[in-house]
Each structure stands twice: as C-alpha cells, then as structure tokens.
Amino acid sequence: MKTRPPLFWFFGLAYALSWGFWIPEAVAAWGVPLPPALLQFLSGPFNPAAFGPLIAALALRLTFGGRKETLRWLRDSLHLRFNAIWLLPTLLLPLLIFGGGVLGSILMGATPLDRSILSNPPYALIGFLVILFTAGPFQEELGWRGYALPRLQRRFSPLGASLVVGVLWWLWHLPLVFIPGKFMTQDPLLFLALSLEFILVSILFTWIYNRTQGSVLATMLFHAAMNASIWVFLPSMTINATLLACTVLLLAIGVGVVLAGDKTAHLNSLRRLEKE
C-alpha cells in the first residue's frame, strides 16, 4: 500500500517555500533594511519563490514514492492523451473571458486601450511561451492541479475540490500585493475581491483537468492562455474594480455553462484516480 502524507503537508510546504522568500522582499519594499546581497537576490530573476508549489509536490513525491513513482507521476501528468478538440477551450476560453473582460472595461471607460502587443502578433506568440515557463503555469500547476486536486477529488466533488484549491491558490499570492510591480494590484481590498475570480477560474481548471484525463499539461496551457490573454489586452497588468467585475461576470457565465453541462466529470475522474 502506498504511503501518502496528509495533504496539508503539501500546502504548508508550498506556502513556506514561497512566502519564505516573498515576505522578506515585501518587508524590504516597505523600508526595512536588508543586506544588499540578499535584497539583490530576492528582487532578481533567481528568486525561487514562485516554484513553491512545484518543489513541494516533487519533494513529497520523491520522499514518499521514490524516484520511479515520481517519474511515473510526471509522465502521467504531462500527457497529451486526450481528444485534440479540448485544445480549443483550453486555449480559447481564457482569451474570450479575460479579453472580453478588458474589452468591457474599455467600453465603460475604466481601462485605457493599449494596442502595443496586439499590433505585434509574433511578440505575443513568443510571450505565450515565456509565460508558460516563467510566469506561473510551469511553477504552479504540478502542485495545485497535479498534486492537490486529484487527492481532494477523492474526498470531495469536483466543485468542492475546486473551491479548496481556488481559495488556497488565491491566498498563496498575498505577499505579492505588498511588493511593487509583482502583482496585478497593491490594493488589499481589490485583492480580497479577487478571491471570487480565483475560485471561478479554479472551477474551470478542474473542468479542463478532468476532461483531459488528468492532463496537467492541459492545465498549464490553460494557465498560460489565461495569463497571456491578460497581458495581451492589458500590458500594464494592473486591474481595477470595473475590469474585475466584467471578468467575474464572464467567468460566472462560463462556470454556469460548465456546471450545467458537465454531468460525468466526477465519475470519470474517480475511475482515473483508481488506477493510480
């Protein structure tokens, strides 16, 4: 029988690894003096904070499953063994939702129109690949969706598991609010409101994950498409209340459609999980 650590070990380790680097950076941003070498490291590209979920998942897999089990998990997670038709919602749904949210905010006069990236398609394509490997998908998805989500779906419905992951995924970003230029907002109240967006997006992530037979690679592509859509339509990566409201409305519509039409995802997921 396989030994599995309690799931809170993963969340605790992921938070400790990420917050352990982000909090000192936030403290320095608020004027607390740190050694120059440490400050340079924390503010540089080699700060490993964003890799917390990935490192936590790998560490627990290696410790409790060994090298062979970890390699098998990686192989099974990073697969494309699903109907290619699912690449359409994986790549286009974020574009419709987040691009539509920005468009609605522009039409309401809350967000300025910026065509700087839209006018350069090759740059946008290169940006997608950069985002895939350096701006969240690669660092996070093997943790949130590859490690935590399947375990939560053994205990809860896909919706319940999505809520748990969504809240903890949102809260994990908290220290970034206090580091200038690291997150979409430095307004704690707006960050609080963002919890709804994270939860709704988490439901869509679970839908993609279950419908692609547990492909974490598909969730990475979905995550990259989401971040790239925001970046293409909103190069400043700075949100406002109107933009958030428009995006949440579109997300709610998308989630409503998914929940209304997705009757078999939980059964399919359980059948796949029984094979692990």
XYZ file of N, CA and C in Angstrom:
828
model
N 0.846 -1.205 0.000
C 0.000 0.000 0.000
C 0.880 1.254 0.000
N 0.537 2.181 -0.847
C 1.343 3.400 -0.958
C 1.163 4.289 0.268
N 2.257 4.889 0.694
C 2.205 5.839 1.794
C 2.024 7.231 1.236
N 0.989 7.908 1.695
C 0.742 9.265 1.245
C 0.707 10.201 2.447
N 1.451 11.280 2.431
C 1.419 12.220 3.550
C 0.101 12.986 3.554
N -0.301 13.524 4.682
C -1.508 14.359 4.716
C -1.378 15.509 3.714
N -2.495 15.870 3.108
C -2.452 16.879 2.054
C -2.002 18.239 2.577
N -2.283 18.513 3.849
C -1.869 19.825 4.372
C -0.344 19.961 4.384
N 0.383 18.839 4.319
C 1.834 18.930 4.203
C 2.225 19.637 2.915
N 1.518 19.306 1.852
C 1.819 19.962 0.575
C 1.553 21.454 0.663
N 0.379 21.825 1.136
C 0.050 23.251 1.200
C 0.995 23.988 2.149
N 1.300 23.379 3.280
C 2.214 24.019 4.222
C 3.595 24.223 3.638
N 4.097 23.205 2.929
C 5.423 23.305 2.336
C 5.444 24.308 1.192
N 4.404 24.302 0.354
C 4.332 25.253 -0.761
C 4.304 26.692 -0.241
N 3.503 26.939 0.790
C 3.435 28.282 1.373
C 4.775 28.663 2.006
N 5.365 27.740 2.737
C 6.630 28.049 3.425
C 7.723 28.391 2.418
N 7.810 27.614 1.335
C 8.835 27.860 0.331
C 8.633 29.200 -0.374
N 7.399 29.526 -0.688
C 7.125 30.768 -1.421
C 7.140 31.983 -0.498
N 6.406 31.918 0.588
C 6.330 33.061 1.498
C 7.668 33.321 2.178
N 8.468 32.269 2.333
C 9.773 32.451 2.948
C 10.680 33.380 2.157
N 10.439 33.476 0.846
C 11.198 34.403 0.004
C 10.419 35.688 -0.289
N 9.097 35.573 -0.422
C 8.310 36.765 -0.753
C 8.177 37.735 0.423
N 7.988 37.200 1.615
C 7.785 38.094 2.759
C 9.003 38.982 3.016
N 10.233 38.458 3.018
C 11.381 39.374 3.167
C 11.439 40.419 2.063
N 11.062 40.035 0.827
C 11.054 41.009 -0.259
C 10.006 42.090 -0.012
N 8.843 41.686 0.508
C 7.795 42.661 0.823
C 8.224 43.579 1.962
N 8.866 43.000 2.964
C 9.343 43.792 4.098
C 10.375 44.819 3.633
N 11.267 44.393 2.733
C 12.262 45.328 2.192
C 11.602 46.431 1.392
N 10.538 46.092 0.652
C 9.830 47.094 -0.151
C 9.179 48.157 0.730
N 8.887 47.798 1.980
C 8.281 48.739 2.913
C 9.321 49.476 3.759
N 10.596 49.352 3.387
C 11.617 50.180 4.008
C 12.474 49.525 5.052
N 12.249 48.254 5.337
C 13.086 47.576 6.316
C 14.414 47.209 5.648
N 15.545 47.634 6.207
C 16.833 47.379 5.557
C 17.219 45.902 5.589
N 17.699 45.409 4.464
C 18.216 44.049 4.356
C 19.623 44.115 3.782
N 20.437 43.095 3.999
C 21.775 43.079 3.385
C 21.661 43.236 1.874
N 22.491 44.073 1.260
C 22.385 44.336 -0.181
C 22.394 43.072 -1.039
N 23.221 42.103 -0.689
C 23.296 40.868 -1.488
C 21.978 40.097 -1.418
N 21.375 40.042 -0.239
C 20.094 39.361 -0.081
C 18.997 40.088 -0.847
N 18.991 41.405 -0.754
C 17.978 42.186 -1.454
C 18.102 42.011 -2.962
N 19.324 41.982 -3.462
C 19.539 41.783 -4.892
C 19.040 40.404 -5.332
N 19.273 39.400 -4.505
C 18.815 38.051 -4.824
C 17.290 37.980 -4.827
N 16.653 38.551 -3.813
C 15.198 38.485 -3.693
C 14.493 39.214 -4.828
N 15.069 40.299 -5.281
C 14.432 41.093 -6.340
C 14.866 40.656 -7.737
N 15.754 39.676 -7.821
C 16.275 39.234 -9.113
C 15.500 38.059 -9.690
N 15.898 37.600 -10.866
C 15.184 36.520 -11.556
C 15.401 35.136 -10.958
N 16.345 35.007 -10.036
C 16.644 33.689 -9.469
C 15.947 33.449 -8.129
N 15.082 34.365 -7.729
C 14.278 34.146 -6.535
C 13.342 32.957 -6.804
N 13.449 31.869 -6.019
C 12.681 30.657 -6.319
C 11.271 30.636 -5.744
N 10.784 31.753 -5.219
C 9.512 31.756 -4.502
C 8.361 31.181 -5.322
N 8.280 31.544 -6.604
C 7.158 31.095 -7.433
C 7.149 29.589 -7.646
N 8.283 28.932 -7.403
C 8.386 27.486 -7.608
C 7.926 26.693 -6.384
N 7.416 27.379 -5.366
C 6.996 26.694 -4.147
C 6.079 25.499 -4.378
N 4.974 25.650 -5.139
C 4.080 24.503 -5.363
C 4.760 23.352 -6.097
N 5.569 23.652 -7.091
C 6.267 22.610 -7.846
C 7.264 21.871 -6.964
N 8.075 22.624 -6.214
C 9.083 21.997 -5.359
C 8.421 21.161 -4.268
N 7.328 21.675 -3.695
C 6.629 20.932 -2.644
C 6.091 19.606 -3.179
N 5.478 19.639 -4.359
C 4.925 18.417 -4.940
C 6.029 17.409 -5.247
N 7.118 17.873 -5.849
C 8.226 16.976 -6.179
C 8.873 16.400 -4.919
N 9.068 17.237 -3.921
C 9.711 16.782 -2.686
C 8.888 15.696 -2.003
N 7.571 15.884 -1.926
C 6.722 14.894 -1.270
C 6.614 13.614 -2.090
N 6.559 13.770 -3.414
C 6.522 12.584 -4.277
C 7.801 11.763 -4.132
N 8.928 12.416 -4.161
C 10.202 11.711 -4.044
C 10.368 11.072 -2.669
N 9.962 11.784 -1.635
C 10.136 11.284 -0.274
C 9.248 10.086 0.011
N 8.003 10.136 -0.427
C 7.046 9.085 -0.077
C 6.775 8.096 -1.210
N 7.278 8.378 -2.408
C 7.040 7.471 -3.514
C 8.297 6.966 -4.192
N 9.389 7.693 -4.015
C 10.627 7.281 -4.652
C 10.770 7.821 -6.061
N 11.919 7.571 -6.648
C 12.231 8.135 -7.964
C 11.328 7.568 -9.061
N 11.135 6.231 -9.066
C 10.319 5.630 -10.120
C 8.882 6.124 -10.074
N 8.326 6.193 -8.880
C 6.951 6.665 -8.721
C 6.834 8.126 -9.168
N 7.840 8.930 -8.846
C 7.807 10.342 -9.233
C 7.886 10.494 -10.745
N 8.747 9.713 -11.396
C 8.849 9.769 -12.851
C 7.558 9.315 -13.514
N 6.925 8.282 -12.947
C 5.646 7.822 -13.494
C 4.576 8.899 -13.359
N 4.576 9.550 -12.194
C 3.609 10.638 -11.967
C 3.819 11.775 -12.961
N 5.073 12.150 -13.183
C 5.364 13.209 -14.141
C 4.924 12.805 -15.552
N 5.203 11.563 -15.922
C 4.810 11.086 -17.248
C 3.289 11.088 -17.409
N 2.595 10.612 -16.380
C 1.139 10.552 -16.461
C 0.498 11.935 -16.398
N 1.160 12.857 -15.710
C 0.605 14.208 -15.571
C 0.805 15.041 -16.836
N 1.980 14.914 -17.423
C 2.335 15.777 -18.556
C 2.031 15.074 -19.883
N 0.819 14.575 -20.003
C 0.465 13.835 -21.209
C -0.502 14.638 -22.089
N -0.536 14.247 -23.337
C -1.489 14.832 -24.290
C -2.404 13.745 -24.845
N -2.696 12.736 -24.018
C -3.535 11.635 -24.459
C -5.012 11.969 -24.273
N -5.454 12.992 -24.954
C -6.865 13.354 -24.901
C -7.280 13.876 -26.266
N -8.569 13.934 -26.481
C -9.109 14.405 -27.755
C -8.615 15.823 -28.028
N -8.038 16.014 -29.204
C -7.457 17.322 -29.548
C -8.479 18.439 -29.531
N -9.760 18.095 -29.594
C -10.796 19.128 -29.573
C -10.744 19.931 -28.282
N -10.190 19.315 -27.204
C -10.131 20.016 -25.921
C -9.055 21.091 -25.881
N -8.212 21.136 -26.915
C -7.270 22.243 -27.002
C -7.991 23.551 -27.308
N -9.164 23.467 -27.931
C -9.922 24.691 -28.252
C -10.374 25.428 -26.992
N -11.123 24.790 -26.076
C -11.464 25.531 -24.850
C -10.248 25.841 -23.985
N -9.249 24.954 -24.028
C -8.049 25.185 -23.224
C -7.358 26.479 -23.616
N -7.284 26.758 -24.902
C -6.553 27.927 -25.384
C -7.449 29.127 -25.663
N -8.706 28.881 -26.056
C -9.563 29.989 -26.487
C -10.468 30.524 -25.382
N -10.876 29.686 -24.447
C -11.766 30.169 -23.386
C -11.151 31.300 -22.568
N -9.874 31.198 -22.160
C -9.280 32.334 -21.449
C -9.251 33.608 -22.288
N -9.011 33.440 -23.587
C -8.989 34.608 -24.469
C -10.345 35.299 -24.485
N -11.420 34.510 -24.568
C -12.769 35.076 -24.606
C -13.135 35.735 -23.280
N -12.788 35.075 -22.181
C -13.199 35.587 -20.873
C -12.378 36.804 -20.461
N -11.065 36.671 -20.491
C -10.232 37.764 -19.993
C -10.105 38.890 -21.013
N -10.051 38.525 -22.313
C -10.099 39.563 -23.337
C -11.424 40.288 -23.319
N -12.514 39.531 -23.128
C -13.834 40.151 -23.041
C -13.972 41.044 -21.825
N -13.350 40.638 -20.710
C -13.406 41.470 -19.509
C -12.706 42.800 -19.715
N -11.543 42.774 -20.361
C -10.824 44.017 -20.655
C -11.620 44.873 -21.634
N -12.190 44.244 -22.658
C -12.982 44.999 -23.629
C -14.162 45.679 -22.952
N -14.853 44.955 -22.077
C -15.970 45.564 -21.357
C -15.525 46.737 -20.506
N -14.378 46.603 -19.857
C -13.860 47.687 -19.031
C -13.468 48.899 -19.880
N -12.916 48.632 -21.086
C -12.562 49.722 -22.001
C -13.809 50.452 -22.468
N -14.850 49.689 -22.823
C -16.101 50.296 -23.296
C -16.767 51.128 -22.209
N -16.530 50.761 -20.960
C -17.106 51.513 -19.840
C -16.212 52.662 -19.410
N -15.061 52.825 -20.075
C -14.177 53.950 -19.806
C -13.291 53.800 -18.595
N -13.207 52.573 -18.040
C -12.407 52.377 -16.830
C -10.973 51.960 -17.129
N -10.735 51.449 -18.345
C -9.415 50.957 -18.711
C -8.991 51.552 -20.048
N -7.806 52.123 -20.151
C -7.359 52.682 -21.433
C -7.032 51.577 -22.438
N -7.298 51.840 -23.708
C -6.987 50.894 -24.768
C -5.488 50.943 -25.065
N -4.849 49.782 -25.090
C -3.415 49.684 -25.355
C -3.206 48.604 -26.417
N -2.823 49.024 -27.627
C -2.658 48.088 -28.735
C -1.201 47.648 -28.913
N -0.339 47.960 -27.981
C 1.099 47.751 -28.176
C 1.452 46.294 -28.456
N 0.779 45.362 -27.820
C 1.080 43.948 -28.048
C 0.174 43.377 -29.131
N -1.067 43.843 -29.194
C -1.992 43.379 -30.228
C -1.456 43.649 -31.626
N -0.679 44.717 -31.759
C -0.166 45.090 -33.078
C 1.089 44.310 -33.477
N 1.538 43.415 -32.604
C 2.762 42.653 -32.871
C 2.523 41.169 -32.564
N 1.798 40.452 -33.445
C 1.451 39.044 -33.182
C 2.637 38.134 -32.880
N 3.773 38.229 -33.598
C 4.906 37.351 -33.251
C 5.391 37.553 -31.812
N 5.375 38.797 -31.360
C 5.779 39.090 -29.994
C 4.809 38.447 -29.000
N 3.514 38.483 -29.339
C 2.510 37.867 -28.473
C 2.713 36.357 -28.390
N 3.067 35.714 -29.516
C 3.294 34.276 -29.520
C 4.515 33.912 -28.677
N 5.590 34.671 -28.841
C 6.788 34.433 -28.029
C 6.460 34.654 -26.555
N 5.655 35.680 -26.297
C 5.260 35.972 -24.925
C 4.500 34.814 -24.291
N 3.665 34.136 -25.078
C 2.928 32.982 -24.563
C 3.891 31.906 -24.067
N 4.918 31.623 -24.846
C 5.886 30.598 -24.459
C 6.679 31.014 -23.219
N 7.035 32.293 -23.152
C 7.752 32.789 -21.970
C 6.865 32.664 -20.732
N 5.601 33.036 -20.879
C 4.662 32.948 -19.757
C 4.484 31.504 -19.312
N 4.413 30.576 -20.265
C 4.219 29.164 -19.953
C 5.287 28.651 -18.994
N 6.534 29.075 -19.202
C 7.638 28.523 -18.417
C 8.111 29.423 -17.280
N 7.749 30.696 -17.294
C 8.321 31.602 -16.286
C 7.306 32.421 -15.506
N 6.033 32.361 -15.848
C 5.062 33.264 -15.214
C 3.875 32.539 -14.600
N 4.123 31.363 -14.038
C 3.068 30.687 -13.299
C 2.762 29.257 -13.697
N 2.432 28.981 -14.962
C 1.973 27.626 -15.318
C 2.936 26.513 -14.922
N 4.184 26.616 -15.331
C 5.164 25.566 -15.033
C 5.456 25.497 -13.538
N 5.548 26.655 -12.886
C 5.911 26.693 -11.467
C 4.793 26.196 -10.555
N 3.533 26.315 -11.004
C 2.413 26.091 -10.092
C 1.584 24.847 -10.374
N 1.337 24.530 -11.650
C 0.289 23.562 -11.966
C 0.569 22.142 -11.492
N 1.822 21.688 -11.515
C 2.100 20.348 -11.000
C 1.813 20.260 -9.505
N 1.775 21.413 -8.850
C 1.404 21.439 -7.439
C -0.092 21.509 -7.229
N -0.705 22.607 -7.673
C -2.140 22.817 -7.428
C -2.994 21.739 -8.094
N -2.803 21.558 -9.391
C -3.646 20.617 -10.117
C -3.041 19.214 -10.219
N -1.719 19.099 -10.232
C -1.105 17.784 -10.374
C -1.034 17.006 -9.075
N -0.868 17.712 -7.954
C -0.712 17.027 -6.665
C -1.959 17.168 -5.794
N -2.418 18.396 -5.583
C -3.506 18.620 -4.633
C -4.883 18.233 -5.179
N -5.179 18.624 -6.403
C -6.533 18.433 -6.931
C -6.970 16.970 -6.964
N -6.170 16.034 -7.503
C -6.651 14.646 -7.519
C -6.903 14.085 -6.133
N -6.104 14.472 -5.141
C -6.333 13.988 -3.780
C -7.610 14.576 -3.198
N -7.853 15.832 -3.470
C -9.080 16.454 -2.979
C -10.316 15.846 -3.637
N -10.179 15.437 -4.902
C -11.329 14.843 -5.587
C -11.630 13.420 -5.110
N -10.720 12.843 -4.336
C -11.040 11.563 -3.700
C -12.000 11.763 -2.529
N -12.006 12.976 -1.991
C -12.844 13.257 -0.815
C -14.047 14.128 -1.138
N -13.901 14.986 -2.155
C -14.962 15.936 -2.466
C -15.370 15.818 -3.937
N -16.457 16.458 -4.256
C -16.868 16.572 -5.652
C -15.881 17.486 -6.384
N -15.898 17.482 -7.729
C -15.028 18.426 -8.459
C -15.248 19.868 -8.022
N -16.502 20.236 -7.758
C -16.788 21.606 -7.325
C -16.168 21.883 -5.959
N -16.340 20.955 -5.020
C -15.766 21.147 -3.687
C -14.257 21.224 -3.726
N -13.640 20.329 -4.503
C -12.179 20.353 -4.633
C -11.712 21.659 -5.261
N -12.455 22.158 -6.241
C -12.110 23.425 -6.900
C -12.143 24.585 -5.917
N -13.118 24.571 -5.022
C -13.231 25.651 -4.044
C -12.035 25.668 -3.101
N -11.639 24.483 -2.640
C -10.491 24.403 -1.728
C -9.222 24.889 -2.422
N -8.949 24.348 -3.614
C -7.744 24.762 -4.343
C -7.805 26.243 -4.684
N -8.980 26.718 -5.101
C -9.117 28.117 -5.502
C -8.784 29.082 -4.376
N -9.305 28.804 -3.188
C -9.059 29.693 -2.049
C -7.579 29.679 -1.661
N -6.995 28.480 -1.585
C -5.593 28.386 -1.173
C -4.658 28.914 -2.254
N -4.998 28.743 -3.509
C -4.224 29.297 -4.622
C -4.257 30.819 -4.583
N -5.442 31.394 -4.326
C -5.579 32.853 -4.232
C -4.758 33.392 -3.051
N -4.929 32.786 -1.884
C -4.265 33.288 -0.686
C -2.756 33.179 -0.796
N -2.274 32.185 -1.535
C -0.831 31.996 -1.736
C -0.186 33.242 -2.331
N -0.940 34.036 -3.111
C -0.409 35.236 -3.755
C -0.331 36.450 -2.816
N -0.839 36.335 -1.603
C -0.986 37.504 -0.730
C 0.274 38.349 -0.571
N 1.453 37.781 -0.287
C 2.627 38.643 -0.100
C 2.957 39.503 -1.319
N 2.564 39.052 -2.516
C 2.872 39.805 -3.732
C 2.153 41.148 -3.776
N 1.042 41.252 -3.054
C 0.295 42.515 -3.024
C 1.151 43.631 -2.441
N 2.098 43.272 -1.601
C 2.911 44.266 -0.897
C 4.284 44.469 -1.528
N 4.480 43.875 -2.715
C 5.736 44.054 -3.440
C 5.437 44.812 -4.722
N 5.878 46.050 -4.871
C 5.562 46.843 -6.071
C 5.943 46.111 -7.356
N 4.986 46.077 -8.293
C 5.236 45.503 -9.599
C 5.167 43.999 -9.685
N 4.843 43.318 -8.589
C 4.827 41.853 -8.588
C 3.448 41.258 -8.847
N 2.395 42.054 -8.683
C 1.052 41.507 -8.822
C 0.157 42.524 -9.515
N -1.062 42.102 -9.831
C -1.968 42.952 -10.599
C -2.528 44.116 -9.791
N -2.408 44.049 -8.497
C -2.897 45.143 -7.667
C -2.101 45.214 -6.371
N -2.011 46.415 -5.810
C -1.437 46.603 -4.479
C -2.505 47.079 -3.504
N -3.761 46.913 -3.900
C -4.893 47.297 -3.071
C -5.412 46.055 -2.345
N -5.246 45.981 -1.019
C -5.705 44.790 -0.293
C -7.183 44.500 -0.480
N -8.016 45.553 -0.593
C -9.456 45.336 -0.788
C -9.736 44.726 -2.154
N -9.018 45.188 -3.168
C -9.189 44.623 -4.505
C -8.671 43.188 -4.533
N -7.599 42.925 -3.812
C -7.101 41.555 -3.714
C -8.143 40.654 -3.062
N -8.824 41.160 -2.044
C -9.886 40.395 -1.395
C -10.993 40.056 -2.395
N -11.348 41.033 -3.227
C -12.374 40.797 -4.235
C -11.909 39.793 -5.291
N -10.604 39.736 -5.515
C -10.049 38.800 -6.496
C -10.270 37.340 -6.104
N -10.578 37.087 -4.847
C -10.811 35.708 -4.413
C -11.913 35.060 -5.236
N -12.944 35.834 -5.577
C -14.038 35.286 -6.374
C -13.551 34.873 -7.753
N -12.684 35.688 -8.354
C -12.142 35.347 -9.670
C -11.297 34.073 -9.587
N -10.464 33.961 -8.577
C -9.632 32.765 -8.439
C -10.486 31.508 -8.269
N -11.544 31.613 -7.485
C -12.404 30.447 -7.255
C -13.107 30.033 -8.540
N -13.628 30.992 -9.291
C -14.307 30.671 -10.544
C -13.333 30.078 -11.558
N -12.141 30.655 -11.641
C -11.134 30.117 -12.558
C -10.732 28.714 -12.127
N -10.638 28.480 -10.833
C -10.277 27.164 -10.328
C -11.272 26.099 -10.777
N -12.551 26.454 -10.836
C -13.571 25.513 -11.319
C -13.320 25.161 -12.776
N -12.947 26.146 -13.570
C -12.645 25.884 -14.979
C -11.378 25.038 -15.121
N -10.386 25.276 -14.276
C -9.181 24.448 -14.287
C -9.533 22.981 -14.028
N -10.383 22.747 -13.036
C -10.785 21.378 -12.714
C -11.526 20.741 -13.870
N -12.370 21.508 -14.512
C -13.112 21.018 -15.681
C -12.148 20.588 -16.788
N -11.159 21.428 -17.074
C -10.162 21.087 -18.087
C -9.380 19.844 -17.669
N -8.970 19.809 -16.414
C -8.187 18.678 -15.902
C -8.949 17.368 -16.039
N -10.204 17.359 -15.615
C -10.993 16.134 -15.662
C -11.326 15.718 -17.089
N -11.605 16.674 -17.942
C -11.997 16.369 -19.306
C -10.816 15.966 -20.189
N -9.603 16.199 -19.714
C -8.415 15.784 -20.474
C -7.718 14.608 -19.804
N -8.501 13.818 -19.040
C -7.985 12.625 -18.375
C -6.805 12.946 -17.452
N -6.929 14.026 -16.726
C -5.912 14.370 -15.740
C -4.633 14.913 -16.321
N -4.722 15.644 -17.409
C -3.520 16.211 -18.029
C -3.153 17.538 -17.367
N -2.080 17.525 -16.603
C -1.590 18.771 -16.011
C -1.020 19.666 -17.104
N -0.511 19.060 -18.176
C -0.023 19.856 -19.300
C -1.148 20.703 -19.875
N -2.359 20.144 -19.930
C -3.504 20.925 -20.411
C -3.795 22.097 -19.481
N -3.683 21.879 -18.164
C -3.921 22.998 -17.242
C -2.812 24.040 -17.340
N -1.578 23.591 -17.647
C -0.501 24.559 -17.876
C -0.814 25.441 -19.079
N -1.300 24.828 -20.154
C -1.650 25.593 -21.350
C -2.811 26.543 -21.050
N -3.780 26.075 -20.271
C -4.906 26.924 -19.887
C -4.431 28.109 -19.053
N -3.547 27.830 -18.107
C -2.978 28.876 -17.250
C -2.185 29.880 -18.086
N -1.381 29.371 -19.018
C -0.599 30.260 -19.883
C -1.505 31.100 -20.763
N -2.568 30.494 -21.302
C -3.513 31.247 -22.134
C -4.219 32.321 -21.319
N -4.519 32.020 -20.068
C -5.157 33.000 -19.187
C -4.228 34.188 -18.931
N -3.002 33.904 -18.511
C -2.061 34.990 -18.219
C -1.690 35.765 -19.477
N -1.538 35.060 -20.598
C -1.190 35.729 -21.849
C -2.327 36.613 -22.330
N -3.568 36.166 -22.151
C -4.716 36.978 -22.560
C -4.763 38.289 -21.784
N -4.519 38.199 -20.478
C -4.486 39.417 -19.664
C -3.362 40.338 -20.144
N -2.202 39.761 -20.397
C -1.036 40.551 -20.817
C -1.242 41.185 -22.193
N -1.829 40.446 -23.137
C -2.040 40.972 -24.495
C -3.011 42.142 -24.479
N -4.118 42.001 -23.759
C -5.138 43.044 -23.745
C -4.890 44.111 -22.686
N -4.023 43.786 -21.731
C -3.755 44.717 -20.639
C -2.270 44.668 -20.306
N -1.422 45.241 -21.160
C 0.034 45.152 -20.952
C 0.500 45.664 -19.596
N -0.239 46.597 -19.027
C 0.158 47.122 -17.719
C -0.041 46.094 -16.606
N -0.868 45.059 -16.862
C -1.161 44.024 -15.875
C -1.673 44.616 -14.564
N -2.401 45.727 -14.668
C -2.968 46.384 -13.492
C -4.482 46.388 -13.607
N -5.154 45.813 -12.641
C -6.607 45.704 -12.713
C -7.277 46.837 -11.935
N -8.553 47.036 -12.227
C -9.374 47.970 -11.473
C -10.702 47.284 -11.169
N -11.540 47.927 -10.364
C -12.777 47.295 -9.915
C -13.717 46.981 -11.085
N -13.782 47.869 -12.069
C -14.660 47.639 -13.220
C -14.186 46.454 -14.037
N -12.895 46.387 -14.284
C -12.328 45.266 -15.018
C -12.580 43.952 -14.279
N -12.392 43.962 -12.981
C -12.617 42.753 -12.187
C -14.083 42.324 -12.271
N -14.992 43.295 -12.191
C -16.418 42.974 -12.247
C -16.802 42.379 -13.603
N -16.281 42.949 -14.688
C -16.572 42.430 -16.028
C -16.035 41.011 -16.197
N -14.829 40.776 -15.709
C -14.223 39.454 -15.842
C -14.958 38.422 -15.008
N -15.325 38.794 -13.785
C -16.054 37.868 -12.914
C -17.403 37.509 -13.525
N -18.061 38.485 -14.156
C -19.344 38.212 -14.804
C -19.187 37.173 -15.908
N -18.178 37.349 -16.753
C -17.939 36.391 -17.831
C -17.516 35.029 -17.277
N -16.709 35.036 -16.230
C -16.321 33.776 -15.603
C -17.538 33.049 -15.026
N -18.424 33.803 -14.389
C -19.619 33.197 -13.803
C -20.487 32.558 -14.882
N -20.596 33.218 -16.027
C -21.364 32.649 -17.136
C -20.704 31.355 -17.619
N -19.376 31.408 -17.804
C -18.652 30.222 -18.248
C -18.777 29.073 -17.263
N -18.636 29.361 -15.984
C -18.750 28.320 -14.959
C -20.169 27.763 -14.913
N -21.150 28.640 -15.068
C -22.538 28.181 -15.082
C -22.804 27.197 -16.197
N -22.276 27.498 -17.380
C -22.434 26.593 -18.519
C -21.742 25.261 -18.244
N -20.534 25.323 -17.686
C -19.769 24.100 -17.396
C -20.505 23.239 -16.370
N -20.971 23.848 -15.277
C -21.639 23.089 -14.230
C -22.963 22.502 -14.715
N -23.640 23.218 -15.600
C -24.919 22.729 -16.118
C -24.742 21.550 -17.065
N -23.634 21.562 -17.827
C -23.453 20.524 -18.835
C -22.535 19.398 -18.453
N -21.808 19.542 -17.351
C -20.789 18.548 -17.002
C -21.351 17.573 -15.964
N -21.984 16.520 -16.440
C -22.642 15.574 -15.543
C -21.777 14.377 -15.176
N -20.732 14.120 -15.930
C -19.977 12.874 -15.745
C -18.531 13.078 -15.305
N -18.114 14.327 -15.106
C -16.699 14.582 -14.809
C -16.231 13.865 -13.540
N -17.083 13.872 -12.488
C -16.647 13.276 -11.236
C -16.441 11.771 -11.395
N -17.346 11.085 -12.075
C -17.208 9.646 -12.280
C -15.972 9.326 -13.109
N -15.747 10.096 -14.159
C -14.562 9.875 -14.991
C -13.291 10.082 -14.183
N -13.303 11.120 -13.352
C -12.122 11.413 -12.538
C -11.847 10.287 -11.551
N -12.913 9.767 -10.909
C -12.729 8.707 -9.933
C -12.195 7.435 -10.589
N -12.667 7.124 -11.786
C -12.163 5.944 -12.492
C -10.676 6.086 -12.769
N -10.249 7.299 -13.174
C -8.834 7.507 -13.458
C -8.011 7.442 -12.189
N -8.539 8.012 -11.087
C -7.792 8.035 -9.840
C -7.618 6.627 -9.254
N -8.585 5.743 -9.511
C -8.478 4.374 -9.023
C -7.294 3.641 -9.636
N -6.823 4.105 -10.789
C -5.727 3.455 -11.480
C -4.362 3.922 -10.981
N -4.334 4.978 -10.172
C -3.036 5.498 -9.700
C -2.369 4.495 -8.751
